[in-house]
Short mmCIF file of C-alpha atoms and ligand atoms in Angstrom, two decimals:
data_model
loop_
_atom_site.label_atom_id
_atom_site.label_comp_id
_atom_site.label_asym_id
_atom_site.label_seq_id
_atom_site.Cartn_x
_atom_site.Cartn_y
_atom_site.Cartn_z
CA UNK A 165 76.74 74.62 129.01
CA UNK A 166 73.19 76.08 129.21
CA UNK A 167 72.69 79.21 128.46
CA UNK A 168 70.12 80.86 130.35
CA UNK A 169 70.30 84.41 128.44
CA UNK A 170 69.82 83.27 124.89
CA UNK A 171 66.89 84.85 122.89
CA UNK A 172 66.08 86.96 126.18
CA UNK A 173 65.11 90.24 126.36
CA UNK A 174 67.32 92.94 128.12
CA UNK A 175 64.74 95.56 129.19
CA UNK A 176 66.04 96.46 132.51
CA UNK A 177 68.72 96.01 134.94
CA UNK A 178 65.77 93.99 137.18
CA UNK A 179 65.38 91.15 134.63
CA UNK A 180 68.63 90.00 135.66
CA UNK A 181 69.03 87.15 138.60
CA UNK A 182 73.08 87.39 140.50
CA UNK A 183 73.84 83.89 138.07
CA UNK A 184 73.33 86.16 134.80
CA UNK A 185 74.92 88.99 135.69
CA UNK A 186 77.84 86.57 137.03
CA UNK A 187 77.71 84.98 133.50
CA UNK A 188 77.92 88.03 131.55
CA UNK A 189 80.79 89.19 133.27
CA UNK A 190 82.43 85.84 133.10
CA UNK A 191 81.39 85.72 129.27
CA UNK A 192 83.31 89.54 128.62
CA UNK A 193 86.32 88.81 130.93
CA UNK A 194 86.78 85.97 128.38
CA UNK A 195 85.88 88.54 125.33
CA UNK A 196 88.16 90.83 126.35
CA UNK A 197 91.10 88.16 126.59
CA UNK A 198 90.30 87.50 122.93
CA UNK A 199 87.67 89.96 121.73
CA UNK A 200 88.04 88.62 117.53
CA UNK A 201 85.44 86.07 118.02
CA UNK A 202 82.85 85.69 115.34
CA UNK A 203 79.66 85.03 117.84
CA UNK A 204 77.48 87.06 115.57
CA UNK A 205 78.26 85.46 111.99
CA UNK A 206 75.86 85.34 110.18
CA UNK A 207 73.68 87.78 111.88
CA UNK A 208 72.01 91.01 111.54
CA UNK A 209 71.40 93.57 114.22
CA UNK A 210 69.34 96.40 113.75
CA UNK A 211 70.84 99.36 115.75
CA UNK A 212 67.57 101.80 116.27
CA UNK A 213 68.41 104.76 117.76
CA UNK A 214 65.11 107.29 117.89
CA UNK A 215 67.13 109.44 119.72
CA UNK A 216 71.26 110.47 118.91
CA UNK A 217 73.60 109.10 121.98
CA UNK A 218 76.72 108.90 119.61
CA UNK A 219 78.76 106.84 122.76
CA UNK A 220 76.24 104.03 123.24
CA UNK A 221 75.88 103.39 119.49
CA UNK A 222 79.22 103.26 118.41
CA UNK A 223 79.79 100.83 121.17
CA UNK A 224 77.21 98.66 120.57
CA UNK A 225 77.54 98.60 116.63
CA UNK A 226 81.34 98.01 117.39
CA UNK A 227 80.69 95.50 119.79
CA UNK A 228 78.12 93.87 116.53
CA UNK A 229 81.02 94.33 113.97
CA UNK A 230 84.14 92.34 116.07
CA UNK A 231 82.03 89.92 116.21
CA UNK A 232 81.39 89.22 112.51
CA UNK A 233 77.52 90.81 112.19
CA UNK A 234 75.82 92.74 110.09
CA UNK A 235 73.98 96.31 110.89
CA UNK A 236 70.61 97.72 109.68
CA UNK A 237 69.40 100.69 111.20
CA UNK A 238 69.22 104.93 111.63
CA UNK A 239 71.36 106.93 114.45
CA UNK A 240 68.89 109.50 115.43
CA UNK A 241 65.57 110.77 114.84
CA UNK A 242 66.37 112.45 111.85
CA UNK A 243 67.47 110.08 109.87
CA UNK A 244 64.48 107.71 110.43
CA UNK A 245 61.23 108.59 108.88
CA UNK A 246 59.87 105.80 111.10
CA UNK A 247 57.27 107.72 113.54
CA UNK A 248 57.24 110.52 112.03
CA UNK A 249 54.04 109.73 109.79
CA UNK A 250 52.00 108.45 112.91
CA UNK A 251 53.02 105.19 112.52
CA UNK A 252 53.22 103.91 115.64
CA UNK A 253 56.50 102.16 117.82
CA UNK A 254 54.73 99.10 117.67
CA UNK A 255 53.85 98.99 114.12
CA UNK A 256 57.73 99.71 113.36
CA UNK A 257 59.15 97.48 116.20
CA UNK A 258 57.29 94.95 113.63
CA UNK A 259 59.01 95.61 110.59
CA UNK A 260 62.37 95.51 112.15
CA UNK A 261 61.55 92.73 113.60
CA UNK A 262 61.24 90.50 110.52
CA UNK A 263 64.56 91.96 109.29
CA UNK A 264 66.52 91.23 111.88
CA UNK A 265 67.66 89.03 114.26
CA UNK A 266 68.33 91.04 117.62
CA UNK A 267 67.05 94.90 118.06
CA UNK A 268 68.81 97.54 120.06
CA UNK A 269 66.71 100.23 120.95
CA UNK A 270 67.04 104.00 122.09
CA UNK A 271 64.26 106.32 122.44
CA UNK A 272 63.39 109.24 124.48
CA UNK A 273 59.89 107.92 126.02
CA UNK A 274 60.00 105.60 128.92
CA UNK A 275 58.68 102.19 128.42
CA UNK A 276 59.47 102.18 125.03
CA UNK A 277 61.91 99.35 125.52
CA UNK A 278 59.40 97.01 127.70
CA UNK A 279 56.90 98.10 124.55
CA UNK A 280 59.25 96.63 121.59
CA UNK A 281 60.03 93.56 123.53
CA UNK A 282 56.57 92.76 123.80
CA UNK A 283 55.73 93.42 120.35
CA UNK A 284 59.11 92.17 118.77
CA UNK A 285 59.98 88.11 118.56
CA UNK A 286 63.50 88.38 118.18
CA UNK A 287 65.76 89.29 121.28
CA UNK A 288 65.34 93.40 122.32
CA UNK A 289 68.30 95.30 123.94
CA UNK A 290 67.28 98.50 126.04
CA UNK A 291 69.89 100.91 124.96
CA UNK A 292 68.28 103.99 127.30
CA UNK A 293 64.66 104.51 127.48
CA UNK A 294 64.28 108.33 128.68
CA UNK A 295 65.37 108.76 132.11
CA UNK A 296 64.11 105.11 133.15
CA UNK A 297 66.64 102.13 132.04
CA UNK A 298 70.16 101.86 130.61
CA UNK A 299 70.71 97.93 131.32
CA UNK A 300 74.17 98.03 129.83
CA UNK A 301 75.46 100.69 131.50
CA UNK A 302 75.46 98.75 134.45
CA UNK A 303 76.53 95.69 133.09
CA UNK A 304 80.02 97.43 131.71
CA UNK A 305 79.97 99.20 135.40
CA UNK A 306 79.67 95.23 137.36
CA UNK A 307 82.48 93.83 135.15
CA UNK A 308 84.88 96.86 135.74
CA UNK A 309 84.12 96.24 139.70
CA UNK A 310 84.54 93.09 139.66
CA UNK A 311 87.67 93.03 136.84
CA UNK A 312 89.31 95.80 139.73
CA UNK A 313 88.08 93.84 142.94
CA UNK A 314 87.89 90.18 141.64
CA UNK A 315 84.66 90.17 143.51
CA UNK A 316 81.52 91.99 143.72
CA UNK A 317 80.46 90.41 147.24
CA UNK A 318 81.31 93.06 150.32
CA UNK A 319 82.27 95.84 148.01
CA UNK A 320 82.80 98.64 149.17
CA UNK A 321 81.25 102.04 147.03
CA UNK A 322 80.48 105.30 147.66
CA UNK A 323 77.87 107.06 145.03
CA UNK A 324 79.12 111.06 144.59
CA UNK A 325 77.11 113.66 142.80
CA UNK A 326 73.51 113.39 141.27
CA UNK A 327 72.14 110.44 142.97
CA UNK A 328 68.20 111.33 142.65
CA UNK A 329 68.37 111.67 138.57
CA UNK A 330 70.67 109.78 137.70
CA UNK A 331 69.50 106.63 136.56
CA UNK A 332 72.85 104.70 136.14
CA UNK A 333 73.41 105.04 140.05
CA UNK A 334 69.92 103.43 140.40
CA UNK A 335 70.26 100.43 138.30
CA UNK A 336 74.03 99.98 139.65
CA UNK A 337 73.04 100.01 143.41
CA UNK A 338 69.94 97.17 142.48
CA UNK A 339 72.13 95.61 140.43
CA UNK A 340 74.77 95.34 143.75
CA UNK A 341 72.15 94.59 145.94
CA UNK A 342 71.98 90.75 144.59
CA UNK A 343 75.36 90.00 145.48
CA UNK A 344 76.33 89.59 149.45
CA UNK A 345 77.63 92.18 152.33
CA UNK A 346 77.47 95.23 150.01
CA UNK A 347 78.07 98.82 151.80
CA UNK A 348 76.99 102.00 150.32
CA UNK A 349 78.01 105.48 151.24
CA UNK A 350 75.88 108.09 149.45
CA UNK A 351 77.39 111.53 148.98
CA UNK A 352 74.84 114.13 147.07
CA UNK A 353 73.44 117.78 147.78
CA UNK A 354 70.38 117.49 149.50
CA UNK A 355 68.05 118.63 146.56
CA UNK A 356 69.67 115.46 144.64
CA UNK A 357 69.76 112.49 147.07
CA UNK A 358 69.00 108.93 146.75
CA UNK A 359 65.38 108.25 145.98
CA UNK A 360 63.26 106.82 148.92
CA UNK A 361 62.09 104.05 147.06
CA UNK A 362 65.49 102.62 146.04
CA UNK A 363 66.68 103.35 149.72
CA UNK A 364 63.55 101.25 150.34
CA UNK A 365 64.75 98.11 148.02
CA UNK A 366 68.13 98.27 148.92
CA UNK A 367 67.24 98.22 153.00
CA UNK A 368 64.91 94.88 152.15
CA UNK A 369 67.72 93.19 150.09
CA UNK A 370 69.84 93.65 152.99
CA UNK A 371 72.37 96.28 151.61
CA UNK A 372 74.07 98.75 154.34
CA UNK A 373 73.71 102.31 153.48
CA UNK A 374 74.86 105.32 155.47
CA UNK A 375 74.96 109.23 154.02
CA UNK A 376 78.05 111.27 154.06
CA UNK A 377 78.42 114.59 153.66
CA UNK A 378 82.04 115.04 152.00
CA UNK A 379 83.68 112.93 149.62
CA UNK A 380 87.24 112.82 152.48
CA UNK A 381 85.21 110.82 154.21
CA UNK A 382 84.24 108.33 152.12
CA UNK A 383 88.05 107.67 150.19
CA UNK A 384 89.76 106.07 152.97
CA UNK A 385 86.34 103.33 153.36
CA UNK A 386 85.44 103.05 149.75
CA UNK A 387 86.78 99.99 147.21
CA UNK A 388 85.08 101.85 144.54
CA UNK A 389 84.08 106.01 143.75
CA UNK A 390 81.85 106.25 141.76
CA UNK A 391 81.22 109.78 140.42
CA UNK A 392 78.02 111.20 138.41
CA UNK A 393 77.77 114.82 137.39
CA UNK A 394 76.18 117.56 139.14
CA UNK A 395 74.00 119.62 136.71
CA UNK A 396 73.35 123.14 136.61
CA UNK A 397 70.13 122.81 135.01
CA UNK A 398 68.91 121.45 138.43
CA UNK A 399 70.45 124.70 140.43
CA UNK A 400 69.70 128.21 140.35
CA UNK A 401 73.11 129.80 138.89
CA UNK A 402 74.48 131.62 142.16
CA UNK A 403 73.76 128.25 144.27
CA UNK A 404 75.04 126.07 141.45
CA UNK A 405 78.71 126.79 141.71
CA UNK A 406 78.73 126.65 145.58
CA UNK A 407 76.96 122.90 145.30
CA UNK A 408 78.58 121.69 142.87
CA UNK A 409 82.12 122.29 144.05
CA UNK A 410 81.27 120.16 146.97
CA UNK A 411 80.98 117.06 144.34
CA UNK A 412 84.08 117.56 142.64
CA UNK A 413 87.56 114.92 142.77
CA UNK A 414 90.67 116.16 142.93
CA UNK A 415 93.83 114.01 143.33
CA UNK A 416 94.98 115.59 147.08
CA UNK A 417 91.71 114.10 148.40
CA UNK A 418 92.84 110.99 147.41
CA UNK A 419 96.17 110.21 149.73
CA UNK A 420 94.28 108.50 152.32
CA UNK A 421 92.75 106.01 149.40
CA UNK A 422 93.33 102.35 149.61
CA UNK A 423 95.56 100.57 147.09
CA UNK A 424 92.90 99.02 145.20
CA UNK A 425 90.25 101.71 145.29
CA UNK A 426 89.27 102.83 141.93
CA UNK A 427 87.33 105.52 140.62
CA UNK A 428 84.39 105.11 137.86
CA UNK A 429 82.23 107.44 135.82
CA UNK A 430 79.96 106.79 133.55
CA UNK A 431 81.33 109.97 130.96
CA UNK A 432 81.23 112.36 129.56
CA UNK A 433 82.94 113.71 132.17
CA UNK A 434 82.68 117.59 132.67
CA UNK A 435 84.63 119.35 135.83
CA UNK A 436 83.76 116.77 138.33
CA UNK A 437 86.41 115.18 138.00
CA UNK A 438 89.94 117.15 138.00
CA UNK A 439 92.20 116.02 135.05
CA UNK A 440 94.77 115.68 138.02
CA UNK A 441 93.17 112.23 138.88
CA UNK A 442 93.82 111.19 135.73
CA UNK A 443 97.20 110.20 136.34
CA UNK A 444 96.59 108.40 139.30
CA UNK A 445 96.50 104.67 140.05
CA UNK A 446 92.83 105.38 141.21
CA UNK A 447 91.31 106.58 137.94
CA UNK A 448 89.64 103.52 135.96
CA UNK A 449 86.74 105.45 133.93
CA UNK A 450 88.97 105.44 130.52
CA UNK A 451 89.14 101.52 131.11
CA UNK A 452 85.34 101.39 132.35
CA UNK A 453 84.38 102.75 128.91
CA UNK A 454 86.21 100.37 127.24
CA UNK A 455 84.98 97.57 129.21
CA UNK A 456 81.22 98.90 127.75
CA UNK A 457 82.47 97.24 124.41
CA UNK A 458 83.65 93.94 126.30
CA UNK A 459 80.13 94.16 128.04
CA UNK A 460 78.25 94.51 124.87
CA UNK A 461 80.02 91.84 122.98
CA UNK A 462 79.18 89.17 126.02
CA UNK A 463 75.88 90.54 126.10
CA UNK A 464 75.38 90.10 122.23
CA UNK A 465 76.99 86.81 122.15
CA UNK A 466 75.01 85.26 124.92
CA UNK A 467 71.43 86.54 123.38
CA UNK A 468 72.50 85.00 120.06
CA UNK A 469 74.20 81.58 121.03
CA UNK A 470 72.49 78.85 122.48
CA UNK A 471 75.38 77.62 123.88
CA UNK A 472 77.39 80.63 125.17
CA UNK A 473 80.93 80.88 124.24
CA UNK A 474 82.25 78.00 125.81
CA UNK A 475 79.74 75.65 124.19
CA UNK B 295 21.87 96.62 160.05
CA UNK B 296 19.61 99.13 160.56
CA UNK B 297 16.32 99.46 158.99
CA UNK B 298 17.39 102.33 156.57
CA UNK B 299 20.17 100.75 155.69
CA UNK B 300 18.85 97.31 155.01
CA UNK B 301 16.22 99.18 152.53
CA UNK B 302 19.01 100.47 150.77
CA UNK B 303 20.55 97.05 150.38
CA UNK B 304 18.05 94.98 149.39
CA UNK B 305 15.68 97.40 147.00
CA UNK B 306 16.69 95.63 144.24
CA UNK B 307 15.72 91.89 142.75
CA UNK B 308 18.87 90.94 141.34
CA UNK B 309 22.25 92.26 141.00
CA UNK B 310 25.10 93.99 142.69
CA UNK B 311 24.51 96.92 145.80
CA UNK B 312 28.66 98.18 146.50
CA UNK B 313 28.35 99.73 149.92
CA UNK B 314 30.87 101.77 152.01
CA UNK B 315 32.39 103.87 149.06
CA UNK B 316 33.62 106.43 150.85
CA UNK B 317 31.58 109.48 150.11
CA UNK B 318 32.80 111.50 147.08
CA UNK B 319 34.33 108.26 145.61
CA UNK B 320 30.76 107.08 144.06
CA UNK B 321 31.04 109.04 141.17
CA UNK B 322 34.28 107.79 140.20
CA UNK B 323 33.30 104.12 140.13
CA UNK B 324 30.31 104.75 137.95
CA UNK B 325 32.23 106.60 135.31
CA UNK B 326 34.11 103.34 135.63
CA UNK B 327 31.62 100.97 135.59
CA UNK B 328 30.29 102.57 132.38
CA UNK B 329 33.80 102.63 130.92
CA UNK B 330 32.90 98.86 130.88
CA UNK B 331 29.66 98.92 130.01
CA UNK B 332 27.55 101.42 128.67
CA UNK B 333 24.22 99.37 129.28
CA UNK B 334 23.98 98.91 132.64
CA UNK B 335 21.11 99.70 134.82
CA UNK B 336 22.97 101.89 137.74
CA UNK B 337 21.31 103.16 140.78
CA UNK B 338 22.88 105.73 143.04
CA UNK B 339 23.12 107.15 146.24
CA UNK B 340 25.15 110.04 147.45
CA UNK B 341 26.30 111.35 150.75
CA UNK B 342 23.87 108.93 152.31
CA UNK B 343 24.45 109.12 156.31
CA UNK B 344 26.07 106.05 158.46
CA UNK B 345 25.80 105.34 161.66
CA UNK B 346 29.17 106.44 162.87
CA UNK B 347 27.78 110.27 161.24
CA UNK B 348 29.79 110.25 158.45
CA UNK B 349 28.59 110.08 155.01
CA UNK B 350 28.89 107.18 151.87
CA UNK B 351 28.19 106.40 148.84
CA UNK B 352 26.32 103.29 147.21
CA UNK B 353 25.75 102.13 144.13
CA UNK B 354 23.27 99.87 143.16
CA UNK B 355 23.76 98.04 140.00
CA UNK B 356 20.24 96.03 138.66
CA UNK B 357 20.76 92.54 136.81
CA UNK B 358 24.54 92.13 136.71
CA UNK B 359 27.07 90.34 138.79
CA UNK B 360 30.67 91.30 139.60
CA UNK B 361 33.24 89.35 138.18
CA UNK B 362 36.82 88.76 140.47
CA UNK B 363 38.47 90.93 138.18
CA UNK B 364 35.97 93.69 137.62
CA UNK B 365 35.86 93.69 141.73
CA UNK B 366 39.76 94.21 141.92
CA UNK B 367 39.88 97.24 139.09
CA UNK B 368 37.47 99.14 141.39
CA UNK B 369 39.79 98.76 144.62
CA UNK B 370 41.71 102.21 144.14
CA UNK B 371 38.33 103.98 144.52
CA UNK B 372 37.06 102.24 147.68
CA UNK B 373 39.38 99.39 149.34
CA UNK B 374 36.80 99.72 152.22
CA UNK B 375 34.03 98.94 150.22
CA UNK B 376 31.53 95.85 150.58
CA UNK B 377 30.05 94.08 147.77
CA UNK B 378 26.60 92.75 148.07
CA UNK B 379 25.63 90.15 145.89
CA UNK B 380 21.97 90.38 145.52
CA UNK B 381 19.21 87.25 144.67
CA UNK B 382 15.17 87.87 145.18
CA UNK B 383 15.64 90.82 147.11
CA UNK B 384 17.96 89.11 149.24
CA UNK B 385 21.75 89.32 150.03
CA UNK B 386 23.37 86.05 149.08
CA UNK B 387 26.89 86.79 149.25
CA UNK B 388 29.09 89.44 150.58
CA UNK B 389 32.41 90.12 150.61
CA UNK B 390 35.41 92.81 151.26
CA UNK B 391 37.19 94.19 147.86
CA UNK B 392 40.50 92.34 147.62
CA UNK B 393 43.89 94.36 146.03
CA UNK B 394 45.15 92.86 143.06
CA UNK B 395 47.79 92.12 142.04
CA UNK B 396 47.83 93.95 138.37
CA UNK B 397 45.50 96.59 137.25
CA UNK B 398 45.22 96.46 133.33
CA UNK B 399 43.62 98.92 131.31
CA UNK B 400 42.33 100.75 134.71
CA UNK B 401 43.89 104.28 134.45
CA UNK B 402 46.72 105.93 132.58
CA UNK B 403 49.68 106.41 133.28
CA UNK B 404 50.49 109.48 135.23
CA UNK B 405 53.91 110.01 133.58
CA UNK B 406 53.77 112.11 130.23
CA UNK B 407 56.84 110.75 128.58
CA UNK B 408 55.45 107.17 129.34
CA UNK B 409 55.48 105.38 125.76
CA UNK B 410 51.67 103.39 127.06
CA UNK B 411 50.40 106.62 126.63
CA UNK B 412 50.86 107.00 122.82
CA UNK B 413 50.55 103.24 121.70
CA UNK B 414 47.71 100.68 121.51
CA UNK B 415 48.54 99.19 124.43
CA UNK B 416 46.38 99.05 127.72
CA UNK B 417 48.52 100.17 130.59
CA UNK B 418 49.72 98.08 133.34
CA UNK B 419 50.27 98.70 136.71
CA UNK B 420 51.87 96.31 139.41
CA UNK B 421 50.16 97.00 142.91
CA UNK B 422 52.30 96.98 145.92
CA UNK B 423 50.95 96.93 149.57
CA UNK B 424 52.86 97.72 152.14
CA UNK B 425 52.35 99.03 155.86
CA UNK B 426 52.95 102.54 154.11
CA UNK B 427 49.85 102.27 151.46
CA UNK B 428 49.58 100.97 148.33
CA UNK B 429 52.09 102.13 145.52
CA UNK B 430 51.52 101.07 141.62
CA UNK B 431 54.28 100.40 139.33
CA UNK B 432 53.85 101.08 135.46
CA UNK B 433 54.65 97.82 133.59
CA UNK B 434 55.69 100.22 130.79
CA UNK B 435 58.09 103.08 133.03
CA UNK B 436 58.98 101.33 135.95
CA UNK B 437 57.71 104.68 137.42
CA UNK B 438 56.61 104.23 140.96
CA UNK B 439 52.85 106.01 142.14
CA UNK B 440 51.01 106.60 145.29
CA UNK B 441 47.73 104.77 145.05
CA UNK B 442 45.81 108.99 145.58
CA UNK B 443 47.88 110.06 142.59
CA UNK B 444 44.89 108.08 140.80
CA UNK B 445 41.71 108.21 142.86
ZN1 ZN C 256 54.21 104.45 132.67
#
């Protein structure tokens, strides 16, 4: 089988045509049936992280580690002296990439991914750059759709929360927009809506949106919930409260739901989500996080194999 | 083409006369222009009145010759503008400015936390025209920008 992801760079969610993404969830659906295969023998990843985000690292360097490879690399900024004597990303992007033979990269400045990948010969893996890009986010977030709906065409999902910061709904909703008949229902205070620009792209590719004011009215339509957290830092603290209870699940709002409607989050949770919906059928965001390992793996594998998996 | 104007045109022997900058934009393109080459021989008018009343600016620029590209990176300042190529006092070639598709190395990026900012790297912006304006994307951000956030 040809591989059309090996030796590619995974910058943003953008570089990705519907046949990849299909392939990378095909590739961790199989991972996750048997996630002990050595794909990476032989190999060394450096893990970079310039800034700390202790969840994405230990699920990438897990995902690196099932599958038999090796790990160079520094978890935050501290324990790097990289950058810190003026050298510059590119210059370091440059030594790494002689060691090794795939880079993951976190960093607080946006672009920095797009940057390395340019400089770098060896396969570069966006692991958050600032508030722009988190590519695998949203590739863990289109497997657990489609491992809950066996489909991503004519889903169903309704976005909750912070929709004008948060950067995962932004690269989910492109990401959606490839595959056919997808609705949207957006649900966010009005200080935090959808940007214009992605209401823009998703209009032109065709997708249906339509805004909704309460989250009832949204659970008896949606296939999927997904819910992002509304920040106080972006309220003044008398408003905050009022807002943000608006934005918040709780398990009697869910007895109109459909059977197969499942709720995701990308975590850490805070109150957004009562503890009550935990129990129910509905609640999937324990499994979604898991399925960010499955993700990674496939991803991994497929940058590293000429063949794929199957090959 | 009035007799005033066809003075200003043509008062050079060679080179490059860009016409209908809107007025206030002029100085903007010849800090550019210098940005790509110190040397040149630049000669400028200001606030210089058209027939419709308003006011442009025009730059005349002695012994050189726009290139495609060097055309395109001044389009921000002045899509309205003409360029007159100039031959023995005479104008041999005209044209409209044309949006590209890429500006390189043009202007910064206006985002702070953008990594092009801090590393040897030119910046990059993809140009997008649309009944609603122009809008540049950074290469480097994926930030989106309203062509006036730079002129
Ligand atoms: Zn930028």
């Amino acid at each position: 089988m040809q591989n059309p992801l090996f030796q590619r760079d995974v910058v943003s969610i953008k570089d990705f045509s519907r046949e990849d993404l299909e392939l990378i969830i095909k590739t961790a659906q199989t991972v996750k049936e048997n996630p002990s295969g050595q794909f990476l023998a032989g190999k060394i990843i450096a893990s970079c992280f310039f800034e700390a985000s202790t969840r994405t690292r230990l699920s990438f360097e897990t995902a690196v580690q099932r599958q038999g490879g090796q790990l160079i690399g520094f978890s935050d900024a501290s324990n790097t002296s990289l950058g810190k004597k003026g050298e510059t990303l590119s210059d370091s992007i440059r030594m790494i990439d002689s060691y090794a033979d795939a880079i993951i990269i976190r960093h607080p400045k946006e672009g920095s991914a797009r940057l390395a990948a340019e400089v770098a010969k060896v396969p570069v893996i966006n692991g958050g750059d600032g508030a722009n890009q988190h590519p695998s986010q949203t590739l863990l977030d289109l497997f657990t759709i489609f491992e809950t709906q066996q489909t991503l065409d004519g889903i169903k999902i309704a976005f909750v929360g912070d929709l004008k910061y948060g950067r995962t709904v932004h690269s989910l909703a492109q990401a959606l927009s490839l595959f056919d008949g997808v609705k949207m229902q957006f649900i966010a205070p009005d200080a935090l809506k959808m940007p214009e620009y992605i209401c823009e792209e998703l209009l032109s590719s065709g997708v249906e949106y339509q805004v909704v004011q309460k989250i009832e009215d949204a659970v008896e339509w949606a296939d999927i919930i997904y819910m992002t957290r509304v920040q106080k830092e972006r309220f003044d603290p008398n408003e905050y409260h009022l807002v943000a209870s608006q934005y918040v699940l709780k398990s009697e709002l869910l007895k109109t739901a459909k059977p197969n409607l499942k709720i995701l989050h990308p975590l850490p949770r805070v109150d957004e989500i009562c503890t009550s919906v935990d129990k129910t059928p509905y609640a999937y965001y324990f499994q979604q996080a898991e399925n960010g390992l499955y993700a990674r793996q496939a991803l991994l594998a497929l940058l590293l194999n000429e063949q794929g998996i199957y090959g | 083409m009035d007799k005033l104007h066809k003075l200003q045109v043509e008062a050079i022997e060679k080179g490059t006369v860009i016409d209908h900058i809107p007025a206030g934009q002029g100085l903007k393109i010849i800090n550019h222009l210098q940005l790509m080459d110190k040397k040149l021989r630049l000669t400028v008018g200001l606030n210089l009145p058209k027939e419709s009343g308003e006011f442009k600016d025009l730059i005349k620029v002695n012994e050189w010759h726009l290139v495609n590209e060097e055309a395109e990176n001044l389009f921000l300042f002045a899509p309205d503008a003409t360029i007159n190529q100039i031959e023995n006092y005479k104008v041999v070639k005209k044209y409209k400015m044309k949006a590209p598709k890429l500006l390189k190395g043009v202007f910064d990026c206006r985002n702070q936390n953008c990594i092009s900012l801090t590393e040897p790297v030119d910046s990059k912006f993809i140009v997008d025209q649309s009944d609603k304006g122009l809008r540049l994307q950074c290469h480097y951000c994926e930030r989106w920008f309203r062509d006036w956030v730079f002129v």
